[in-house]
DNA sequence: CAAGGTTATATTGTATACTATTTATCGACG
DNA sequence: CGTCGATAAATAGTATACAATATAACCTTG
């Protein structure tokens, strides 16, 4: 018997209510629509989706494991607040992982890869919506790493992305982050075209550490002391 | 007001039922007490802990995010089966992260670090319980990385450890894995004492890739085709 | 007796109901 | 007037109950 001759979708993985909620909440947190430190009211979320709070809690438990929210017993879940040292550590790991990814991907890149990356860059520059920027930013990076054929590595990078993205948004909006990102992205594409692995690795590293640096400079100093 | 003058514990983080269950289930999965592919019956777990299945489900949702179980709608959660390519990718990332960790840690290691590492090695060799081996193996590695003062990096390494540990158990028990691990561990300690970062990095990398290699050789070939 | 349908059972997923705990409100007391 | 304590409201956490679906047992039919 030939396998899956009609390319049937996997019905057993149809999303449950809690999975739908996970997706929405994750996007909301990443987009910075929920202030960090502010408690997430289970009943409110439940009413938004017209469901009970059971699936809401299951969704929050998942997001807790992803590091996006934190539970405090009898006080509920709050959006995780990332300290500056933690941010620095995350970028340190990102550099490590993303440099590895792009190195592995480089030999398998084709003109289609570059074209796709440039298309994303263009869309990025034409876009005015801040929320979409971050999304396209990830798409760009993912596009460069995908040829590596390392789903585990990429999912790990993505999970870190998800945690820091709402801070990046800040940085991109305030400084000339967008133009700088575009410049650096296009330069990386060119380096990839040349096929010089060391150069590409160096550029990706500088790009990421640069972003981290700007982010640091634009972080409000009082994020530890402000109340309410 | 002086901060926490009596070093008070944080009572707001007292574990809820679901968190207790998470911990136990996680340990059971890591220890290989639950066969991969076999469904985890929510009511069974609930009865074991004499609770309802609500906290059990929340626990499973957490473990799903950690990659230890997978949900199939209306069929429940099963222990995640890791394919050989996935295992290889995980080790690839482990090498990357652990080499980085030990490099960062090296300059901050003291004689206390080495003594502690040696103590763990000794306990490892004196131990006959397979389950305890893996635990001590992690303790050894964590001991070497802890001086790096990179909690995020170490937690990432740990999460990968947790996913592959039940396969390592297999490998350690079947081959001369235990003796070899001890030999290599002690050699790594010596290299750390010498303070030669490149040498240490190289040894850690060889150690990990070696483990992965042996693991690969001892994996049953039929793990994709065997039914029931 | 084989193949396919049909009912029964088991299991998951979610809503409702209840309990435990925290937080806000308010009054007694110094 | 402020502080302490009691009470009330709000919210989290969990048990029970029920609905949706899958699996197994059985039955029908050729």
Short mmCIF file of C-alpha atoms (C1' of nucleotides) in Angstrom, two decimals:
data_model
loop_
_atom_site.label_atom_id
_atom_site.label_comp_id
_atom_site.label_asym_id
_atom_site.label_seq_id
_atom_site.Cartn_x
_atom_site.Cartn_y
_atom_site.Cartn_z
CA UNK A 1 0.00 0.00 0.00
CA UNK A 2 1.45 3.38 -0.96
CA UNK A 3 1.77 5.76 1.94
CA UNK A 4 -0.63 8.66 2.11
CA UNK A 5 -1.52 8.69 -1.59
CA UNK A 6 -3.87 11.61 -1.13
CA UNK A 7 -1.63 13.61 1.21
CA UNK A 8 -4.08 13.43 4.09
CA UNK A 9 -3.71 15.95 6.93
CA UNK A 10 -3.10 14.60 10.43
CA UNK A 11 -6.49 14.96 12.07
CA UNK A 12 -5.30 13.63 15.43
CA UNK A 13 -3.34 16.82 16.00
CA UNK A 14 -6.31 19.14 15.53
CA UNK A 15 -5.93 22.03 17.98
CA UNK A 16 -7.85 21.93 21.25
CA UNK A 17 -9.23 25.02 22.93
CA UNK A 18 -6.22 25.34 25.19
CA UNK A 19 -3.87 25.21 22.23
CA UNK A 20 -5.73 28.01 20.48
CA UNK A 21 -5.45 30.06 23.65
CA UNK A 22 -1.75 29.28 23.96
CA UNK A 23 -1.18 30.63 20.49
CA UNK A 24 -3.11 33.85 21.07
CA UNK A 25 -1.63 34.53 24.48
CA UNK A 26 1.88 33.82 23.24
CA UNK A 27 1.44 36.29 20.41
CA UNK A 28 0.00 38.86 22.76
CA UNK A 29 2.93 38.53 25.14
CA UNK A 30 5.49 38.60 22.36
CA UNK A 31 3.79 41.67 20.92
CA UNK A 32 4.03 43.35 24.29
CA UNK A 33 0.26 43.74 24.57
CA UNK A 34 0.42 42.48 28.13
CA UNK A 35 2.55 44.56 30.45
CA UNK A 36 5.21 42.65 32.28
CA UNK A 37 4.51 42.19 35.93
CA UNK A 38 0.80 42.73 35.43
CA UNK A 39 -1.28 39.71 36.51
CA UNK A 40 -3.19 37.77 33.85
CA UNK A 41 -6.75 37.27 35.09
CA UNK A 42 -7.87 33.79 34.20
CA UNK A 43 -11.57 34.64 34.21
CA UNK A 44 -10.98 37.59 31.89
CA UNK A 45 -9.15 35.49 29.33
CA UNK A 46 -11.81 32.81 29.68
CA UNK A 47 -14.58 35.31 28.95
CA UNK A 48 -12.70 36.68 25.94
CA UNK A 49 -12.75 33.23 24.39
CA UNK A 50 -16.19 32.37 25.83
CA UNK A 51 -14.84 29.30 27.60
CA UNK A 52 -14.19 28.21 31.16
CA UNK A 53 -10.85 28.84 32.81
CA UNK A 54 -9.71 25.23 32.66
CA UNK A 55 -8.23 25.50 29.16
CA UNK A 56 -6.93 28.97 30.05
CA UNK A 57 -4.96 27.56 32.95
CA UNK A 58 -3.59 24.76 30.79
CA UNK A 59 -2.47 27.35 28.27
CA UNK A 60 -0.78 29.38 30.99
CA UNK A 61 1.01 26.30 32.29
CA UNK A 62 2.43 25.78 28.84
CA UNK A 63 3.55 29.39 28.60
CA UNK A 64 5.11 29.04 32.03
CA UNK A 65 7.31 26.26 30.71
CA UNK A 66 8.21 28.44 27.74
CA UNK A 67 9.36 31.10 30.16
CA UNK A 68 6.84 33.70 29.04
CA UNK A 69 4.80 33.80 32.24
CA UNK A 70 5.39 32.96 35.88
CA UNK A 71 2.91 31.55 38.39
CA UNK A 72 2.70 32.72 41.96
CA UNK A 73 0.49 30.54 44.05
CA UNK A 74 -2.99 32.02 44.65
CA UNK A 75 -1.87 35.14 42.84
CA UNK A 76 -1.86 33.78 39.34
CA UNK A 77 0.34 34.20 36.29
CA UNK A 78 2.23 37.32 35.32
CA UNK A 79 4.26 38.09 32.21
CA UNK A 80 7.86 37.23 33.00
CA UNK A 81 10.12 40.18 33.62
CA UNK A 82 13.57 39.64 32.17
CA UNK A 83 16.43 41.29 34.01
CA UNK A 84 19.29 42.93 32.17
CA UNK A 85 21.78 40.21 33.04
CA UNK A 86 19.30 37.62 31.79
CA UNK A 87 18.84 39.55 28.55
CA UNK A 88 22.59 39.64 28.12
CA UNK A 89 22.81 35.89 28.68
CA UNK A 90 20.08 35.25 26.17
CA UNK A 91 21.86 37.26 23.53
CA UNK A 92 25.09 35.49 24.35
CA UNK A 93 23.39 32.17 23.60
CA UNK A 94 21.63 33.56 20.55
CA UNK A 95 24.97 34.57 19.07
CA UNK A 96 26.31 31.09 19.68
CA UNK A 97 23.32 29.32 18.18
CA UNK A 98 22.65 31.64 15.28
CA UNK A 99 26.26 31.76 14.17
CA UNK A 100 26.24 27.97 14.21
CA UNK A 101 22.98 27.86 12.28
CA UNK A 102 24.10 30.21 9.56
CA UNK A 103 27.40 28.37 9.21
CA UNK A 104 25.59 25.10 8.76
CA UNK A 105 23.12 26.66 6.36
CA UNK A 106 25.59 28.51 4.16
CA UNK A 107 26.71 25.56 2.01
CA UNK A 108 23.08 24.71 1.25
CA UNK A 109 21.89 28.18 0.34
CA UNK A 110 20.72 28.73 -3.22
CA UNK A 111 19.71 31.78 -5.22
CA UNK A 112 16.16 31.05 -4.07
CA UNK A 113 17.32 31.56 -0.47
CA UNK A 114 18.84 34.95 -1.26
CA UNK A 115 15.81 36.01 -3.27
CA UNK A 116 13.51 35.07 -0.43
CA UNK A 117 15.68 36.89 2.10
CA UNK A 118 15.68 40.02 -0.07
CA UNK A 119 11.94 39.81 -0.50
CA UNK A 120 11.57 39.78 3.28
CA UNK A 121 13.93 42.74 3.62
CA UNK A 122 11.88 44.69 1.13
CA UNK A 123 8.63 43.90 2.89
CA UNK A 124 10.32 44.88 6.14
CA UNK A 125 11.22 48.33 4.80
CA UNK A 126 7.78 48.88 3.26
CA UNK A 127 6.07 47.99 6.48
CA UNK A 128 5.08 50.65 8.98
CA UNK A 129 3.43 48.43 11.58
CA UNK A 130 5.86 47.87 14.45
CA UNK A 131 4.30 44.54 15.31
CA UNK A 132 4.94 43.22 11.84
CA UNK A 133 8.57 44.32 11.94
CA UNK A 134 9.53 41.83 14.58
CA UNK A 135 7.71 39.11 12.71
CA UNK A 136 9.53 39.87 9.48
CA UNK A 137 12.77 40.15 11.39
CA UNK A 138 12.32 36.58 12.56
CA UNK A 139 11.29 35.45 9.09
CA UNK A 140 14.52 36.88 7.75
CA UNK A 141 16.67 35.05 10.23
CA UNK A 142 14.69 31.83 9.87
CA UNK A 143 15.09 32.06 6.12
CA UNK A 144 18.86 32.14 6.50
CA UNK A 145 18.96 29.22 8.94
CA UNK A 146 16.40 26.96 7.31
CA UNK A 147 18.81 25.51 4.72
CA UNK A 148 20.84 24.08 7.61
CA UNK A 149 18.10 21.49 8.03
CA UNK A 150 18.32 21.65 11.81
CA UNK A 151 14.76 21.93 13.14
CA UNK A 152 15.86 21.42 16.74
CA UNK A 153 18.48 24.14 16.59
CA UNK A 154 16.08 26.53 14.89
CA UNK A 155 13.27 25.86 17.36
CA UNK A 156 15.68 26.64 20.18
CA UNK A 157 16.67 29.91 18.56
CA UNK A 158 13.02 30.69 18.02
CA UNK A 159 12.16 30.10 21.66
CA UNK A 160 14.78 32.63 22.70
CA UNK A 161 13.54 35.04 20.05
CA UNK A 162 10.05 34.77 21.51
CA UNK A 163 11.31 35.74 24.92
CA UNK A 164 13.26 38.83 23.90
CA UNK A 165 11.11 40.05 21.04
CA UNK A 166 9.01 42.50 23.01
CA UNK A 167 12.20 44.23 24.13
CA UNK A 168 13.48 44.38 20.57
CA UNK A 169 10.26 46.06 19.50
CA UNK A 170 11.09 48.83 21.92
CA UNK A 171 14.53 49.26 20.53
CA UNK A 172 13.46 49.19 16.88
CA UNK A 173 10.82 51.84 17.39
CA UNK A 174 12.93 54.27 19.39
CA UNK A 175 16.26 54.38 17.62
CA UNK A 176 17.15 54.10 13.94
CA UNK A 177 16.91 50.36 14.60
CA UNK A 178 14.83 49.63 11.55
CA UNK A 179 17.19 51.23 9.02
CA UNK A 180 20.21 49.75 10.71
CA UNK A 181 18.66 46.30 10.76
CA UNK A 182 17.87 46.57 7.06
CA UNK A 183 21.39 47.67 6.22
CA UNK A 184 22.94 44.84 8.20
CA UNK A 185 20.49 42.27 6.89
CA UNK A 186 21.27 43.12 3.28
CA UNK A 187 24.98 43.08 4.00
CA UNK A 188 24.62 39.61 5.48
CA UNK A 189 22.83 38.42 2.34
CA UNK A 190 25.68 39.72 0.22
CA UNK A 191 28.25 37.98 2.39
CA UNK A 192 26.26 34.76 2.05
CA UNK A 193 26.28 35.17 -1.72
CA UNK A 194 30.05 35.42 -1.58
CA UNK A 195 30.05 32.20 0.42
CA UNK A 196 32.63 33.38 2.94
CA UNK A 197 31.61 31.49 6.10
CA UNK A 198 33.91 33.33 8.49
CA UNK A 199 32.76 36.69 7.20
CA UNK A 200 29.11 35.72 7.48
CA UNK A 201 29.60 34.38 10.98
CA UNK A 202 31.35 37.56 12.00
CA UNK A 203 28.61 39.74 10.55
CA UNK A 204 25.83 37.78 12.22
CA UNK A 205 27.67 38.02 15.52
CA UNK A 206 28.18 41.77 15.16
CA UNK A 207 24.59 42.23 14.10
CA UNK A 208 23.26 40.45 17.18
CA UNK A 209 25.63 42.02 19.66
CA UNK A 210 24.86 45.39 18.10
CA UNK A 211 21.15 44.86 18.59
CA UNK A 212 21.77 43.80 22.18
CA UNK A 213 23.91 46.87 22.75
CA UNK A 214 21.31 49.31 21.41
CA UNK A 215 18.65 47.48 23.38
CA UNK A 216 20.65 47.94 26.54
CA UNK A 217 21.09 51.65 25.91
CA UNK A 218 17.38 52.19 25.41
CA UNK A 219 16.14 50.19 28.34
CA UNK A 220 14.53 52.42 30.95
CA UNK A 221 16.86 52.45 33.96
CA UNK A 222 13.93 52.44 36.31
CA UNK A 223 12.40 49.18 35.19
CA UNK A 224 13.21 47.66 38.54
CA UNK A 225 11.85 50.41 40.73
CA UNK A 226 8.72 51.69 38.98
CA UNK A 227 5.56 50.64 40.75
CA UNK A 228 2.07 50.08 39.37
CA UNK B 1 14.69 49.05 55.32
CA UNK B 2 17.28 46.30 55.03
CA UNK B 3 16.32 43.63 52.54
CA UNK B 4 15.31 40.27 53.93
CA UNK B 5 17.30 40.58 57.16
CA UNK B 6 16.29 37.08 58.24
CA UNK B 7 16.72 35.42 54.85
CA UNK B 8 13.05 34.52 54.66
CA UNK B 9 11.98 31.86 52.18
CA UNK B 10 9.58 32.90 49.42
CA UNK B 11 6.29 31.45 50.57
CA UNK B 12 4.41 32.64 47.50
CA UNK B 13 6.20 30.03 45.43
CA UNK B 14 5.01 27.09 47.52
CA UNK B 15 4.36 24.20 45.13
CA UNK B 16 0.82 23.53 44.00
CA UNK B 17 -0.48 20.03 43.36
CA UNK B 18 0.21 20.28 39.65
CA UNK B 19 3.79 21.33 40.28
CA UNK B 20 4.40 18.34 42.51
CA UNK B 21 3.02 16.11 39.78
CA UNK B 22 5.20 17.80 37.16
CA UNK B 23 8.25 17.02 39.22
CA UNK B 24 7.38 13.37 39.74
CA UNK B 25 6.32 12.76 36.15
CA UNK B 26 9.39 14.50 34.81
CA UNK B 27 11.64 12.32 36.93
CA UNK B 28 9.75 9.22 35.88
CA UNK B 29 10.12 10.07 32.21
CA UNK B 30 13.77 10.98 32.53
CA UNK B 31 14.38 7.73 34.40
CA UNK B 32 12.73 5.83 31.59
CA UNK B 33 10.04 4.43 33.87
CA UNK B 34 7.41 5.30 31.29
CA UNK B 35 7.89 3.62 27.94
CA UNK B 36 7.99 5.96 24.99
CA UNK B 37 4.93 5.81 22.84
CA UNK B 38 2.83 4.40 25.65
CA UNK B 39 -0.12 6.63 26.55
CA UNK B 40 -0.18 8.27 29.99
CA UNK B 41 -3.63 7.70 31.49
CA UNK B 42 -4.73 10.85 33.27
CA UNK B 43 -7.07 9.05 35.65
CA UNK B 44 -4.35 6.60 36.63
CA UNK B 45 -1.93 9.37 37.52
CA UNK B 46 -4.72 11.21 39.32
CA UNK B 47 -5.49 8.17 41.44
CA UNK B 48 -1.82 7.64 42.27
CA UNK B 49 -1.73 11.10 43.81
CA UNK B 50 -5.31 10.87 45.12
CA UNK B 51 -6.37 13.98 43.24
CA UNK B 52 -8.57 14.82 40.29
CA UNK B 53 -7.17 14.93 36.78
CA UNK B 54 -7.22 18.72 36.50
CA UNK B 55 -3.77 19.20 38.07
CA UNK B 56 -2.57 16.13 36.18
CA UNK B 57 -3.50 17.70 32.88
CA UNK B 58 -1.82 20.95 33.83
CA UNK B 59 1.31 19.03 34.67
CA UNK B 60 1.20 17.24 31.33
CA UNK B 61 0.78 20.53 29.49
CA UNK B 62 3.93 21.75 31.13
CA UNK B 63 5.82 18.63 30.19
CA UNK B 64 4.53 19.00 26.66
CA UNK B 65 6.20 22.40 26.45
CA UNK B 66 9.38 20.86 27.81
CA UNK B 67 9.26 18.37 24.97
CA UNK B 68 8.95 15.33 27.22
CA UNK B 69 5.41 14.33 26.22
CA UNK B 70 3.17 14.91 23.24
CA UNK B 71 -0.59 15.34 23.20
CA UNK B 72 -2.80 13.74 20.60
CA UNK B 73 -6.32 15.06 20.76
CA UNK B 74 -8.73 12.68 22.47
CA UNK B 75 -5.94 10.13 22.75
CA UNK B 76 -3.96 11.79 25.47
CA UNK B 77 -0.29 12.33 26.19
CA UNK B 78 2.52 9.95 25.32
CA UNK B 79 6.21 10.08 26.17
CA UNK B 80 7.97 11.77 23.27
CA UNK B 81 9.91 9.49 20.98
CA UNK B 82 13.12 11.09 19.78
CA UNK B 83 14.31 10.08 16.33
CA UNK B 84 17.98 9.46 15.60
CA UNK B 85 18.40 12.66 13.59
CA UNK B 86 16.82 14.58 16.44
CA UNK B 87 19.18 12.96 18.92
CA UNK B 88 22.09 13.92 16.74
CA UNK B 89 20.89 17.51 16.57
CA UNK B 90 20.49 17.66 20.31
CA UNK B 91 24.04 16.49 20.84
CA UNK B 92 25.26 18.96 18.27
CA UNK B 93 23.70 21.77 20.30
CA UNK B 94 24.88 20.29 23.57
CA UNK B 95 28.46 20.36 22.34
CA UNK B 96 28.07 23.98 21.35
CA UNK B 97 26.52 25.05 24.65
CA UNK B 98 28.62 22.94 26.98
CA UNK B 99 31.89 23.91 25.37
CA UNK B 100 30.85 27.52 25.75
CA UNK B 101 29.84 26.96 29.37
CA UNK B 102 33.07 25.29 30.38
CA UNK B 103 35.11 27.97 28.62
CA UNK B 104 33.27 30.68 30.51
CA UNK B 105 33.58 28.78 33.75
CA UNK B 106 37.25 27.88 33.53
CA UNK B 107 38.70 31.22 34.68
CA UNK B 108 36.43 31.16 37.75
CA UNK B 109 37.15 27.63 38.86
CA UNK B 110 38.84 27.15 42.19
CA UNK B 111 40.28 24.17 44.03
CA UNK B 112 36.86 23.81 45.62
CA UNK B 113 35.40 23.26 42.16
CA UNK B 114 37.87 20.49 41.37
CA UNK B 115 37.41 18.87 44.75
CA UNK B 116 33.66 18.88 44.31
CA UNK B 117 33.96 17.43 40.81
CA UNK B 118 36.23 14.68 42.06
CA UNK B 119 33.89 13.90 44.91
CA UNK B 120 31.09 13.45 42.38
CA UNK B 121 33.28 11.21 40.24
CA UNK B 122 34.03 9.04 43.25
CA UNK B 123 30.39 8.76 44.20
CA UNK B 124 29.64 7.93 40.58
CA UNK B 125 32.08 5.01 40.59
CA UNK B 126 30.89 3.73 43.96
CA UNK B 127 27.30 3.78 42.82
CA UNK B 128 25.66 0.70 41.38
CA UNK B 129 22.18 2.12 40.80
CA UNK B 130 21.78 3.00 37.13
CA UNK B 131 19.26 5.69 37.88
CA UNK B 132 21.67 7.49 40.16
CA UNK B 133 24.42 7.39 37.52
CA UNK B 134 22.65 9.78 35.20
CA UNK B 135 21.89 12.08 38.09
CA UNK B 136 25.54 12.16 39.16
CA UNK B 137 26.60 12.57 35.56
CA UNK B 138 24.56 15.76 35.38
CA UNK B 139 25.87 16.92 38.74
CA UNK B 140 29.38 16.55 37.42
CA UNK B 141 28.72 18.62 34.34
CA UNK B 142 26.74 21.23 36.26
CA UNK B 143 29.59 21.50 38.74
CA UNK B 144 31.98 22.38 35.92
CA UNK B 145 29.65 24.95 34.37
CA UNK B 146 28.36 26.61 37.52
CA UNK B 147 31.38 28.92 37.97
CA UNK B 148 30.48 30.52 34.63
CA UNK B 149 27.61 32.23 36.42
CA UNK B 150 25.27 31.75 33.47
CA UNK B 151 22.00 30.40 34.84
CA UNK B 152 20.22 30.80 31.52
CA UNK B 153 22.84 28.89 29.58
CA UNK B 154 22.95 26.15 32.19
CA UNK B 155 19.18 25.79 32.33
CA UNK B 156 19.17 25.40 28.55
CA UNK B 157 21.80 22.68 28.75
CA UNK B 158 19.84 21.01 31.49
CA UNK B 159 16.64 20.98 29.46
CA UNK B 160 18.44 19.14 26.68
CA UNK B 161 19.97 16.78 29.21
CA UNK B 162 16.51 15.95 30.49
CA UNK B 163 15.36 15.00 27.03
CA UNK B 164 18.20 12.65 26.16
CA UNK B 165 18.95 11.21 29.58
CA UNK B 166 16.83 8.10 29.27
CA UNK B 167 18.75 7.17 26.15
CA UNK B 168 22.07 7.75 27.89
CA UNK B 169 20.98 5.40 30.63
CA UNK B 170 20.67 2.71 28.01
CA UNK B 171 24.12 3.36 26.69
CA UNK B 172 25.78 3.53 30.10
CA UNK B 173 24.31 0.23 31.19
CA UNK B 174 25.08 -1.74 28.06
CA UNK B 175 28.63 -0.78 27.14
CA UNK B 176 31.62 0.10 29.27
CA UNK B 177 30.04 3.54 29.35
CA UNK B 178 30.42 4.02 33.06
CA UNK B 179 34.17 3.36 33.17
CA UNK B 180 34.77 5.41 30.09
CA UNK B 181 32.73 8.32 31.46
CA UNK B 182 34.73 8.23 34.67
CA UNK B 183 38.03 8.19 32.81
CA UNK B 184 37.03 11.10 30.62
CA UNK B 185 35.54 13.06 33.49
CA UNK B 186 38.70 12.82 35.53
CA UNK B 187 40.80 13.79 32.53
CA UNK B 188 38.63 16.86 32.05
CA UNK B 189 39.16 17.85 35.67
CA UNK B 190 42.91 17.58 35.20
CA UNK B 191 42.80 19.71 32.08
CA UNK B 192 40.78 22.30 34.00
CA UNK B 193 43.43 22.30 36.71
CA UNK B 194 46.02 23.04 34.06
CA UNK B 195 43.85 25.92 32.92
CA UNK B 196 44.25 25.23 29.21
CA UNK B 197 40.94 26.42 27.77
CA UNK B 198 41.42 25.01 24.28
CA UNK B 199 42.38 21.64 25.65
CA UNK B 200 39.39 21.56 27.99
CA UNK B 201 37.04 22.61 25.21
CA UNK B 202 38.42 19.92 22.96
CA UNK B 203 38.07 17.26 25.63
CA UNK B 204 34.50 18.21 26.47
CA UNK B 205 33.63 18.14 22.79
CA UNK B 206 35.23 14.72 22.31
CA UNK B 207 33.56 13.43 25.44
CA UNK B 208 30.11 14.46 24.25
CA UNK B 209 30.51 13.33 20.68
CA UNK B 210 31.90 10.07 21.98
CA UNK B 211 28.86 9.54 24.16
CA UNK B 212 26.61 10.32 21.23
CA UNK B 213 28.53 7.90 19.03
CA UNK B 214 28.27 5.00 21.50
CA UNK B 215 24.63 5.85 22.02
CA UNK B 216 24.00 5.62 18.30
CA UNK B 217 25.72 2.24 18.07
CA UNK B 218 23.63 0.79 20.87
CA UNK B 219 20.27 2.08 19.75
CA UNK B 220 18.02 -0.76 18.64
CA UNK B 221 17.69 -0.46 14.85
CA UNK B 222 14.09 -1.45 14.99
CA UNK B 223 12.84 1.38 17.15
CA UNK B 224 10.83 2.75 14.27
CA UNK B 225 9.19 -0.46 13.18
CA UNK B 226 8.45 -2.40 16.36
CA UNK B 227 4.78 -2.38 17.24
CA UNK B 228 3.12 -2.63 20.66
"C1'" DC C 1 -16.68 -17.40 8.80
"C1'" DA C 2 -15.03 -12.73 7.11
"C1'" DA C 3 -16.27 -7.82 6.59
"C1'" DG C 4 -18.51 -4.20 7.96
"C1'" DG C 5 -21.54 -1.84 10.83
"C1'" DT C 6 -23.50 -0.94 15.71
"C1'" DT C 7 -23.66 -0.53 20.37
"C1'" DA C 8 -21.01 -0.28 24.75
"C1'" DT C 9 -17.08 1.23 27.24
"C1'" DA C 10 -13.17 4.00 28.15
"C1'" DT C 11 -10.79 8.20 27.86
"C1'" DT C 12 -10.04 12.82 26.86
"C1'" DG C 13 -11.47 17.74 27.01
"C1'" DT C 14 -14.25 21.26 29.16
"C1'" DA C 15 -17.98 23.47 32.08
"C1'" DT C 16 -19.74 24.06 36.50
"C1'" DA C 17 -19.30 24.15 41.41
"C1'" DC C 18 -16.74 24.46 45.42
"C1'" DT C 19 -12.67 25.45 48.52
"C1'" DA C 20 -8.45 27.90 49.82
"C1'" DT C 21 -6.09 32.00 49.86
"C1'" DT C 22 -5.23 36.71 49.00
"C1'" DT C 23 -6.60 41.48 48.76
"C1'" DA C 24 -9.70 45.22 49.71
"C1'" DT C 25 -13.01 47.36 52.86
"C1'" DC C 26 -14.33 49.04 57.04
"C1'" DG C 27 -14.86 49.62 61.83
"C1'" DA C 28 -12.88 49.36 66.75
"C1'" DC C 29 -9.43 51.01 69.57
"C1'" DG C 30 -5.35 53.31 71.13
"C1'" DC D 1 -5.32 60.08 62.99
"C1'" DG D 2 -3.19 55.82 62.37
"C1'" DT D 3 -3.03 50.91 63.36
"C1'" DC D 4 -4.74 46.70 64.11
"C1'" DG D 5 -8.17 43.28 63.32
"C1'" DA D 6 -12.35 41.43 61.43
"C1'" DT D 7 -15.19 40.94 57.60
"C1'" DA D 8 -16.31 40.95 52.56
"C1'" DA D 9 -15.02 40.61 47.83
"C1'" DA D 10 -12.06 38.78 44.37
"C1'" DT D 11 -9.18 35.34 42.55
"C1'" DA D 12 -6.59 31.11 42.21
"C1'" DG D 13 -6.67 26.12 42.58
"C1'" DT D 14 -9.14 21.74 42.50
"C1'" DA D 15 -13.08 18.31 42.53
"C1'" DT D 16 -17.06 16.79 40.37
"C1'" DA D 17 -20.00 16.36 36.41
"C1'" DC D 18 -20.76 16.11 31.75
"C1'" DA D 19 -19.92 16.21 26.63
"C1'" DA D 20 -16.98 14.79 22.68
"C1'" DT D 21 -14.38 11.36 20.76
"C1'" DA D 22 -11.91 7.07 20.32
"C1'" DT D 23 -11.52 2.17 21.14
"C1'" DA D 24 -13.33 -2.32 21.92
"C1'" DA D 25 -16.86 -5.77 21.95
"C1'" DC D 26 -20.47 -7.50 19.70
"C1'" DC D 27 -23.74 -8.37 16.20
"C1'" DT D 28 -25.49 -8.60 11.48
"C1'" DT D 29 -25.24 -10.17 6.96
"C1'" DG D 30 -23.51 -12.01 2.76
#
